[in-house]
Amino acid sequence: MDSSDKTRAIVLKAIRYGDNSLIVKLLTEQNGLRSFMVKGAFNKNAKIRAALFQPLTLLDIVSAKSRGDLGYLKEASIEYAYQDIPVNITKNAIILFVCELMSKSIQEAETDLELFDFIHHALTHLDAMKGNIADFPLKFAMELSRFLGFSPNIGGYNPGFIFDLEEGCFRHDVGSIAYFIDSQLSELYFRLGNTSIFDDVSLNFTNNERRQLMDAVTTYYKLHVSGFNDMNSTEILKTVLSVNN
């Protein structure tokens, strides 16, 4: 009987364990969200080296079958080698943001082939993108929420409406709403919600508009994902985008 599982995987997190080992959190294609021990990853002659587990690296893995929460990797290799992301400062900042967003919001361990395919396709698409990529993080966050089941209701928009971040819909006035974005930003949020990450069409947001939308999107995640706390990568991404776009 085969005692191994073979699958594609996306690296979400890697934490050093002891002197030479790693505990890695991976989104796998066949088994959903999984954590693994990688023994001796920092050893000079390691079979599976620590360098493989950079944020959002796309891997092929073979793991030992385990009944516990922590599995063991038997093999790991690059499934798709990024060409531009490693040398592109802006794409690097986007990767850190996307990785943190995923780590904080993907909490279900069940297999979700559509979610995995979307993320895998989005990452390879980002690697190949040319020109303006500043809208990618916002588009990704918007589309990821759809796969995770708390997509904002973009329908029902009319000029002058505001977006209720808590209820996830547009309203004609503020009333007693605690979390909302004003009518001007709501119009941009509506435009964002009606685009695809794979369109490669610039939304022509200013840096200030993009920063405000990023704050709105992260607030939306905080309101709809249990335990979602402040994003550490957001300010870095805002700075990089303002310099390079």
Coordinates of C-alpha atoms in Angstrom, one line a residue:
M1 CA 0.0 0.0 0.0
D2 CA 1.3 3.5 -0.9
S3 CA 2.3 5.3 2.2
S4 CA 2.9 8.7 0.5
D5 CA 0.8 11.6 -0.8
K6 CA 2.0 13.4 -3.9
T7 CA 0.6 16.9 -4.7
R8 CA 1.3 20.4 -5.8
A9 CA 1.7 23.0 -3.0
I10 CA 2.1 26.7 -2.4
V11 CA 4.3 27.9 0.5
L12 CA 2.5 30.1 3.0
K13 CA 4.8 30.1 6.0
A14 CA 8.1 28.6 7.2
I15 CA 9.3 28.7 10.8
R16 CA 12.6 27.5 12.0
Y17 CA 12.4 24.6 14.5
G18 CA 15.4 23.9 16.6
D19 CA 18.8 24.3 15.0
N20 CA 18.3 22.6 11.6
S21 CA 14.6 22.0 10.9
L22 CA 11.6 23.8 9.6
I23 CA 7.9 23.7 10.2
V24 CA 6.2 24.8 7.0
K25 CA 2.6 25.7 6.3
L26 CA 1.5 24.8 2.8
L27 CA -1.7 25.1 0.7
T28 CA -1.8 21.8 -1.1
E29 CA -3.8 21.0 -4.2
Q30 CA -5.1 17.6 -3.0
N31 CA -5.2 17.9 0.8
G32 CA -5.9 21.6 1.5
L33 CA -4.1 23.5 4.2
R34 CA -1.4 21.3 5.8
S35 CA 1.7 21.8 8.1
F36 CA 4.8 19.7 7.7
M37 CA 8.1 19.1 9.5
V38 CA 11.2 19.4 7.3
K39 CA 14.0 17.7 9.2
G40 CA 17.5 19.0 8.7
A41 CA 16.5 21.7 6.2
F42 CA 19.5 23.8 7.2
N43 CA 22.1 21.0 7.0
K44 CA 24.7 21.4 4.3
N45 CA 23.7 18.2 2.5
A46 CA 20.0 18.4 3.2
K47 CA 17.8 16.5 0.8
I48 CA 15.1 19.2 1.2
R49 CA 16.7 22.6 1.7
A50 CA 15.2 25.6 3.6
A51 CA 15.6 27.8 0.5
L52 CA 12.7 26.0 -1.2
F53 CA 10.2 27.5 1.3
Q54 CA 10.3 31.2 0.3
P55 CA 6.8 32.9 0.4
L56 CA 4.4 31.5 -2.3
T57 CA 7.0 29.2 -3.9
L58 CA 5.2 26.7 -6.1
L59 CA 6.2 23.2 -5.2
D60 CA 5.7 19.5 -6.0
I61 CA 5.8 17.6 -2.8
V62 CA 5.7 14.0 -1.5
S63 CA 4.7 13.7 2.1
A64 CA 4.5 10.7 4.5
K65 CA 0.9 9.8 5.3
S66 CA 0.1 11.0 8.8
R67 CA -2.9 10.9 11.1
G68 CA -1.8 13.8 13.1
D69 CA -1.8 17.6 12.5
L70 CA 1.9 17.7 11.6
G71 CA 3.1 15.7 8.6
Y72 CA 6.6 15.0 7.3
L73 CA 7.9 15.9 3.8
K74 CA 9.8 13.1 2.0
E75 CA 10.4 15.1 -1.2
A76 CA 10.0 18.7 -2.4
S77 CA 11.0 20.4 -5.7
I78 CA 10.1 23.5 -7.6
E79 CA 7.0 22.9 -9.7
Y80 CA 7.1 26.3 -11.4
A81 CA 10.2 28.5 -11.3
Y82 CA 9.4 32.2 -11.2
Q83 CA 11.3 34.2 -13.7
D84 CA 10.6 37.9 -12.9
I85 CA 9.3 37.9 -9.3
P86 CA 12.7 37.2 -7.7
V87 CA 14.3 40.2 -9.4
N88 CA 11.4 42.6 -9.4
I89 CA 11.1 44.8 -6.3
T90 CA 7.4 45.7 -6.9
K91 CA 6.4 42.0 -7.5
N92 CA 8.4 41.0 -4.4
A93 CA 6.3 43.4 -2.3
I94 CA 3.1 42.2 -3.8
I95 CA 4.1 38.6 -3.1
L96 CA 4.6 39.4 0.6
F97 CA 1.2 41.1 0.8
V98 CA -0.6 38.3 -1.0
C99 CA 1.2 35.7 1.2
E100 CA 0.2 37.4 4.4
L101 CA -3.3 38.0 3.2
M102 CA -3.7 34.3 2.4
S103 CA -2.1 33.1 5.6
K104 CA -4.5 35.2 7.7
S105 CA -7.6 34.4 5.7
I106 CA -7.4 30.8 4.5
Q107 CA -8.4 28.8 7.6
E108 CA -10.2 25.8 6.4
A109 CA -8.2 22.6 5.9
E110 CA -10.5 21.0 3.4
T111 CA -9.4 20.4 -0.2
D112 CA -10.6 23.2 -2.5
L113 CA -9.4 22.6 -6.1
E114 CA -10.9 25.8 -7.5
L115 CA -9.2 27.9 -4.8
F116 CA -5.8 26.3 -5.4
D117 CA -6.2 26.7 -9.2
F118 CA -7.1 30.4 -8.9
I119 CA -4.1 31.2 -6.6
H120 CA -1.7 29.1 -8.8
H121 CA -2.9 30.8 -12.0
A122 CA -2.8 34.3 -10.3
L123 CA 0.8 33.8 -9.2
T124 CA 2.1 32.6 -12.5
H125 CA 0.2 35.4 -14.2
L126 CA 1.8 38.0 -11.9
D127 CA 5.2 36.5 -12.8
A128 CA 4.5 37.0 -16.5
M129 CA 2.9 40.4 -16.3
K130 CA 4.5 43.4 -17.9
G131 CA 3.8 47.1 -17.4
N132 CA 1.7 48.5 -14.6
I133 CA 1.0 45.8 -11.9
A134 CA -0.1 48.2 -9.1
D135 CA -3.7 47.1 -9.2
F136 CA -2.8 43.4 -8.8
P137 CA -3.0 43.3 -5.0
L138 CA -6.4 44.9 -4.9
K139 CA -7.8 42.7 -7.6
F140 CA -6.4 39.6 -5.9
A141 CA -7.9 40.5 -2.5
M142 CA -11.3 41.1 -4.1
E143 CA -11.3 37.8 -6.0
L144 CA -9.9 35.8 -3.1
S145 CA -12.8 36.9 -1.0
R146 CA -15.2 35.3 -3.5
F147 CA -13.5 31.9 -3.2
L148 CA -13.5 32.2 0.6
G149 CA -17.2 32.8 0.7
F150 CA -17.5 36.5 1.8
S151 CA -17.5 38.3 -1.5
P152 CA -18.8 41.9 -1.4
N153 CA -22.1 42.4 -3.2
I154 CA -21.1 44.7 -6.0
G155 CA -24.6 44.8 -7.6
G156 CA -27.0 47.5 -6.5
Y157 CA -24.6 50.3 -7.0
N158 CA -25.8 53.8 -8.0
P159 CA -23.8 57.0 -8.2
G160 CA -23.5 58.6 -4.8
F161 CA -24.0 55.4 -2.8
I162 CA -21.6 54.4 0.0
F163 CA -20.3 50.9 0.6
D164 CA -21.1 49.2 3.9
L165 CA -18.0 47.2 4.8
E166 CA -19.7 45.3 7.6
E167 CA -22.7 44.1 5.5
G168 CA -20.8 43.9 2.2
C169 CA -23.2 46.0 0.1
F170 CA -23.9 49.4 -1.3
R171 CA -26.3 51.8 0.5
H172 CA -27.8 55.1 -0.4
D173 CA -26.9 56.8 2.9
V174 CA -24.7 56.3 5.9
G175 CA -27.4 56.0 8.6
S176 CA -25.9 54.3 11.7
I177 CA -23.3 52.3 9.8
A178 CA -20.0 52.0 11.7
Y179 CA -17.7 50.8 8.9
F180 CA -18.1 52.3 5.4
I181 CA -16.3 54.1 2.6
D182 CA -17.5 57.4 1.2
S183 CA -19.3 57.8 -2.1
Q184 CA -16.2 58.8 -4.1
L185 CA -14.2 55.8 -2.9
S186 CA -17.2 53.5 -3.2
E187 CA -17.4 54.3 -7.0
L188 CA -13.8 53.1 -7.3
Y189 CA -14.6 50.1 -5.2
F190 CA -17.4 49.3 -7.6
R191 CA -15.0 49.5 -10.5
L192 CA -12.5 47.3 -8.8
G193 CA -15.2 44.7 -8.1
N194 CA -16.1 44.5 -11.8
T195 CA -12.6 43.7 -13.1
S196 CA -10.7 40.4 -13.2
I197 CA -7.2 39.9 -12.0
F198 CA -6.4 38.4 -15.4
D199 CA -7.7 41.5 -17.4
D200 CA -4.3 43.3 -17.4
V201 CA -6.3 46.5 -17.7
S202 CA -5.2 49.4 -15.6
L203 CA -7.9 51.0 -13.4
N204 CA -5.9 54.3 -13.4
F205 CA -6.2 54.8 -9.6
T206 CA -3.9 57.5 -8.2
N207 CA -1.5 56.4 -5.5
N208 CA -3.7 58.0 -2.8
E209 CA -6.8 56.3 -4.1
R210 CA -5.0 52.9 -4.2
R211 CA -3.8 53.4 -0.6
Q212 CA -7.3 54.2 0.6
L213 CA -8.7 51.2 -1.3
M214 CA -6.1 49.0 0.3
D215 CA -7.2 50.2 3.7
A216 CA -10.8 49.5 2.8
V217 CA -10.0 46.0 1.5
T218 CA -8.0 45.0 4.6
T219 CA -10.8 46.4 6.9
Y220 CA -13.3 44.3 5.0
Y221 CA -11.2 41.2 5.6
K222 CA -10.9 42.1 9.3
L223 CA -14.7 42.3 9.6
H224 CA -15.4 39.0 7.7
V225 CA -12.5 36.7 8.8
S226 CA -12.3 35.5 12.4
G227 CA -9.0 36.4 14.1
F228 CA -7.8 38.5 11.1
N229 CA -5.5 41.1 12.6
D230 CA -3.4 44.0 11.2
M231 CA -1.4 43.4 8.1
N232 CA 2.4 43.9 8.5
S233 CA 3.1 44.0 4.7
T234 CA 0.6 46.7 3.8
E235 CA 2.7 49.8 4.5
I236 CA 5.7 48.3 2.7
L237 CA 3.6 47.6 -0.3
K238 CA 2.1 51.1 -0.3
T239 CA 5.6 52.6 -0.1
V240 CA 7.0 50.5 -3.0
L241 CA 4.0 51.2 -5.2
S242 CA 4.2 54.9 -4.6
V243 CA 7.8 54.9 -5.6
N244 CA 7.6 52.6 -8.6
N245 CA 4.2 53.6 -10.1

